[in-house]
Amino acid sequence: LAKTTQPISMDSYEGQEVNITCSHNNIATNDYITWYQQFPSQGPRFIIQGYKTKVTNEVASLFIPADRKSSTLSLPRVSLSDTAVYYCLVGDRGSGGGADGLTFGKGTHLIIQP
Amino acid sequence: DAGVTQSPTHLIKTRGQQVTLRCSPKSGHDTVSWYQQALGQGPQFIFQYYEEEERQRGNFPDRFSGHQFPNYSSELNVNALLLGDSALYLCASSLWPPYEQYFGPGTRLTVT
């Protein structure tokens, strides 16, 4: 499984755009990149998934460069309610993100201040 | 449309006891996965059920077992509880193959 590296924590302010970068140097050809969000005492929530270039939905954008060795989750105009832990996962989409189920690291704790 | 539900929400057990946690998948989903999340850590995959069979398993001992019923609901059983089993246990459901998983709120298990 491709190992991912992301910052342990980040701070930002309401109304700002936040970019969280994830490094995955040994990503495999079949691997997709998926981001989940988790609030305290809740289960993770799927945000976005992509394979290459750019993916956008109503919540976020995912930028993936041509070499696919990293990816950036972009959250536009964050609010206090975006304070959460964000996980970057890399794995085979056919098995739900990993050969052994979804593989979560420690994630990035994003704190949004007023 | 009901999402993933889990019961109970909280549970306190003593070392050596056995526990059963329950999960009902999101309507229309046929695949259930279980995860253990210790405090401050990301969720760790325990196992996954589809068509009432265990399809994948993470690095967890045989004390952890599960079952999926014909209505797609699932149970997680843990025998001979250890203090280290204290965690939030998450259930996730999806269609097969499990591209996008929907998580429930979890069951907080405390072992004393």
Short mmCIF file of C-alpha atoms in Angstrom, two decimals:
data_model
loop_
_atom_site.label_atom_id
_atom_site.label_comp_id
_atom_site.label_asym_id
_atom_site.label_seq_id
_atom_site.Cartn_x
_atom_site.Cartn_y
_atom_site.Cartn_z
CA LEU A 1 0.00 0.00 0.00
CA ALA A 2 1.19 3.50 -0.80
CA LYS A 3 2.16 5.39 2.33
CA THR A 4 0.82 8.89 2.72
CA THR A 5 2.33 11.87 4.51
CA GLN A 6 0.32 14.92 5.46
CA PRO A 7 0.78 17.74 7.99
CA ILE A 8 -0.31 16.88 11.51
CA SER A 9 -2.14 20.18 11.94
CA MET A 10 -3.05 23.41 10.17
CA ASP A 11 -4.66 26.69 11.21
CA SER A 12 -6.66 29.11 9.13
CA TYR A 13 -9.39 31.74 9.40
CA GLU A 14 -13.00 31.90 8.34
CA GLY A 15 -13.46 32.90 4.71
CA GLN A 16 -9.99 31.77 3.64
CA GLU A 17 -9.16 29.05 1.15
CA VAL A 18 -7.37 26.13 2.76
CA ASN A 19 -5.08 23.74 0.91
CA ILE A 20 -3.96 20.49 2.52
CA THR A 21 -1.23 18.63 0.70
CA CYS A 22 -0.64 14.90 0.89
CA SER A 23 2.52 13.17 -0.27
CA HIS A 24 2.31 9.64 -1.72
CA ASN A 25 5.58 8.97 -3.50
CA ASN A 26 5.02 5.26 -4.15
CA ILE A 27 1.49 5.48 -5.51
CA ALA A 28 0.65 2.60 -7.83
CA THR A 29 -0.86 2.81 -11.29
CA ASN A 30 -4.23 1.47 -10.10
CA ASP A 31 -4.42 3.66 -7.01
CA TYR A 32 -6.97 6.40 -6.49
CA ILE A 33 -6.66 9.26 -4.00
CA THR A 34 -9.51 9.75 -1.59
CA TRP A 35 -10.09 12.30 1.16
CA TYR A 36 -12.28 11.85 4.22
CA GLN A 37 -13.34 14.35 6.88
CA GLN A 38 -13.97 13.42 10.50
CA PHE A 39 -15.55 15.46 13.29
CA PRO A 40 -15.03 14.47 16.94
CA SER A 41 -17.03 11.40 18.00
CA GLN A 42 -18.35 10.86 14.49
CA GLY A 43 -17.43 8.51 11.68
CA PRO A 44 -15.37 9.78 8.73
CA ARG A 45 -17.26 11.32 5.82
CA PHE A 46 -16.21 10.90 2.19
CA ILE A 47 -15.25 14.24 0.64
CA ILE A 48 -13.74 13.61 -2.75
CA GLN A 49 -11.88 11.06 -4.86
CA GLY A 50 -9.69 11.42 -7.91
CA TYR A 51 -7.15 9.72 -10.14
CA LYS A 52 -5.44 12.57 -11.98
CA THR A 53 -5.65 16.28 -12.84
CA LYS A 54 -8.51 18.05 -11.07
CA VAL A 55 -11.77 16.94 -9.52
CA THR A 56 -14.34 19.34 -8.10
CA ASN A 57 -17.58 18.81 -6.24
CA GLU A 58 -19.85 20.97 -4.12
CA VAL A 59 -17.58 20.63 -1.11
CA ALA A 60 -13.98 20.69 -2.30
CA SER A 61 -11.49 20.43 -5.14
CA LEU A 62 -8.74 17.87 -5.51
CA PHE A 63 -5.62 18.73 -7.49
CA ILE A 64 -3.34 15.92 -8.64
CA PRO A 65 -0.16 16.70 -10.61
CA ALA A 66 0.92 14.62 -13.58
CA ASP A 67 3.37 12.48 -11.57
CA ARG A 68 0.62 11.74 -8.99
CA LYS A 69 3.18 11.69 -6.17
CA SER A 70 1.20 14.25 -4.23
CA SER A 71 -2.28 15.72 -4.09
CA THR A 72 -3.88 18.83 -2.66
CA LEU A 73 -7.30 19.08 -1.11
CA SER A 74 -8.67 22.60 -1.49
CA LEU A 75 -11.49 23.88 0.72
CA PRO A 76 -12.89 27.21 -0.51
CA ARG A 77 -14.01 29.87 1.96
CA VAL A 78 -13.81 27.77 5.12
CA SER A 79 -16.06 28.30 8.12
CA LEU A 80 -15.75 27.34 11.77
CA SER A 81 -17.67 24.14 10.99
CA ASP A 82 -14.83 22.95 8.76
CA THR A 83 -12.71 22.36 11.85
CA ALA A 84 -12.08 18.62 11.66
CA VAL A 85 -9.50 15.95 10.89
CA TYR A 86 -8.87 15.37 7.19
CA TYR A 87 -7.49 12.04 5.98
CA CYS A 88 -5.75 11.36 2.69
CA LEU A 89 -6.04 7.74 1.51
CA VAL A 90 -4.41 6.05 -1.44
CA GLY A 91 -5.39 2.65 -2.75
CA ASP A 92 -7.07 0.50 -5.33
CA ARG A 93 -10.55 1.90 -5.89
CA GLY A 94 -11.88 -1.58 -6.49
CA SER A 95 -11.14 -2.62 -2.93
CA GLY A 96 -12.42 0.53 -1.34
CA GLY A 97 -9.14 2.34 -1.20
CA GLY A 98 -6.73 -0.36 -0.12
CA ALA A 99 -5.97 -4.06 -0.36
CA ASP A 100 -6.97 -4.41 3.29
CA GLY A 101 -9.89 -2.04 3.42
CA LEU A 102 -9.42 1.67 3.84
CA THR A 103 -6.03 2.56 5.33
CA PHE A 104 -6.12 5.73 7.40
CA GLY A 105 -3.09 7.57 8.73
CA LYS A 106 -3.28 10.11 11.53
CA GLY A 107 -4.72 12.79 9.27
CA THR A 108 -4.45 16.59 9.39
CA HIS A 109 -6.19 18.39 12.21
CA LEU A 110 -7.53 21.58 10.63
CA ILE A 111 -8.51 24.35 13.03
CA ILE A 112 -10.51 27.30 11.71
CA GLN A 113 -10.53 30.45 13.79
CA PRO A 114 -12.96 33.41 13.62
CA ASP B 1 -33.23 7.75 3.84
CA ALA B 2 -31.59 6.33 6.96
CA GLY B 3 -27.85 6.35 7.01
CA VAL B 4 -25.63 3.84 8.77
CA THR B 5 -26.80 3.15 12.30
CA GLN B 6 -24.89 1.50 15.13
CA SER B 7 -25.85 0.25 18.55
CA PRO B 8 -25.19 0.76 21.32
CA THR B 9 -23.65 4.24 21.31
CA HIS B 10 -21.62 3.62 24.45
CA LEU B 11 -20.62 0.47 26.28
CA ILE B 12 -18.55 -0.29 29.35
CA LYS B 13 -17.14 -3.79 29.83
CA THR B 14 -14.67 -5.51 32.13
CA ARG B 15 -11.49 -7.24 31.03
CA GLY B 16 -12.13 -10.81 29.92
CA GLN B 17 -15.73 -10.21 28.99
CA GLN B 18 -17.24 -10.52 25.53
CA VAL B 19 -19.04 -7.80 23.59
CA THR B 20 -21.30 -7.63 20.52
CA LEU B 21 -21.71 -4.47 18.49
CA ARG B 22 -24.38 -4.03 15.82
CA CYS B 23 -24.57 -2.16 12.54
CA SER B 24 -27.35 -1.51 10.05
CA PRO B 25 -26.09 -0.35 6.65
CA LYS B 26 -27.39 2.56 4.64
CA SER B 27 -30.45 1.65 2.63
CA GLY B 28 -29.47 -0.12 -0.58
CA HIS B 29 -25.97 -1.03 0.56
CA ASP B 30 -24.83 -4.65 0.70
CA THR B 31 -21.27 -4.41 2.07
CA VAL B 32 -20.25 -3.71 5.65
CA SER B 33 -16.80 -2.94 6.97
CA TRP B 34 -15.68 -2.54 10.57
CA TYR B 35 -12.95 -0.25 11.89
CA GLN B 36 -11.35 0.38 15.27
CA GLN B 37 -10.28 3.92 16.13
CA ALA B 38 -8.13 4.52 19.20
CA LEU B 39 -7.97 8.00 20.65
CA GLY B 40 -5.91 10.33 18.48
CA GLN B 41 -5.42 7.76 15.73
CA GLY B 42 -7.01 7.13 12.36
CA PRO B 43 -9.45 4.24 11.96
CA GLN B 44 -7.89 0.82 11.51
CA PHE B 45 -9.58 -1.75 9.27
CA ILE B 46 -10.82 -4.89 11.06
CA PHE B 47 -12.76 -6.79 8.39
CA GLN B 48 -15.32 -6.52 5.63
CA TYR B 49 -18.46 -8.55 4.84
CA TYR B 50 -20.27 -9.08 1.58
CA GLU B 51 -22.83 -11.77 0.78
CA GLU B 52 -22.60 -12.94 4.39
CA GLU B 53 -18.93 -13.82 4.00
CA GLU B 54 -15.80 -12.20 5.34
CA ARG B 55 -14.08 -10.82 2.25
CA GLN B 56 -11.08 -8.98 3.66
CA ARG B 57 -9.45 -8.83 7.06
CA GLY B 58 -7.02 -6.44 8.64
CA ASN B 59 -4.33 -7.21 11.18
CA PHE B 60 -6.58 -8.13 14.10
CA PRO B 61 -6.52 -11.31 16.22
CA ASP B 62 -9.13 -14.03 16.08
CA ARG B 63 -10.75 -12.58 19.19
CA PHE B 64 -12.42 -10.24 16.71
CA SER B 65 -15.12 -11.96 14.71
CA GLY B 66 -18.12 -10.89 12.77
CA HIS B 67 -21.26 -11.85 10.99
CA GLN B 68 -23.45 -10.48 8.26
CA PHE B 69 -27.14 -11.30 8.10
CA PRO B 70 -29.36 -11.77 5.02
CA ASN B 71 -30.71 -8.22 5.51
CA TYR B 72 -27.08 -6.97 5.22
CA SER B 73 -26.86 -5.88 8.85
CA SER B 74 -23.75 -6.96 10.70
CA GLU B 75 -22.34 -7.74 14.12
CA LEU B 76 -18.85 -7.38 15.49
CA ASN B 77 -17.93 -9.68 18.36
CA VAL B 78 -14.88 -9.28 20.56
CA ASN B 79 -13.95 -12.02 23.02
CA ALA B 80 -11.66 -11.91 26.03
CA LEU B 81 -11.61 -8.12 26.13
CA LEU B 82 -8.35 -6.35 26.87
CA LEU B 83 -7.84 -2.81 28.13
CA GLY B 84 -6.34 -2.02 24.72
CA ASP B 85 -9.64 -2.82 23.03
CA SER B 86 -11.05 0.44 24.37
CA ALA B 87 -11.80 2.48 21.27
CA LEU B 88 -14.45 3.87 18.96
CA TYR B 89 -15.73 1.09 16.72
CA LEU B 90 -16.95 2.29 13.37
CA CYS B 91 -19.12 0.54 10.86
CA ALA B 92 -19.09 1.59 7.22
CA SER B 93 -21.41 0.46 4.46
CA SER B 94 -21.18 0.56 0.70
CA LEU B 95 -22.12 -1.22 -2.46
CA TRP B 96 -19.81 -3.96 -3.69
CA PRO B 97 -17.09 -3.29 -4.71
CA PRO B 98 -16.64 -0.75 -1.90
CA TYR B 99 -15.63 2.41 -3.76
CA GLU B 100 -17.22 4.98 -1.43
CA GLN B 101 -17.90 3.99 2.15
CA TYR B 102 -20.45 5.65 4.42
CA PHE B 103 -19.59 5.56 8.11
CA GLY B 104 -21.90 5.33 11.08
CA PRO B 105 -21.47 7.37 14.28
CA GLY B 106 -19.62 4.55 16.02
CA THR B 107 -19.84 2.69 19.31
CA ARG B 108 -17.58 3.91 22.11
CA LEU B 109 -16.30 0.83 23.98
CA THR B 110 -14.55 1.27 27.30
CA VAL B 111 -12.85 -1.74 28.89
CA THR B 112 -12.03 -1.42 32.60
#
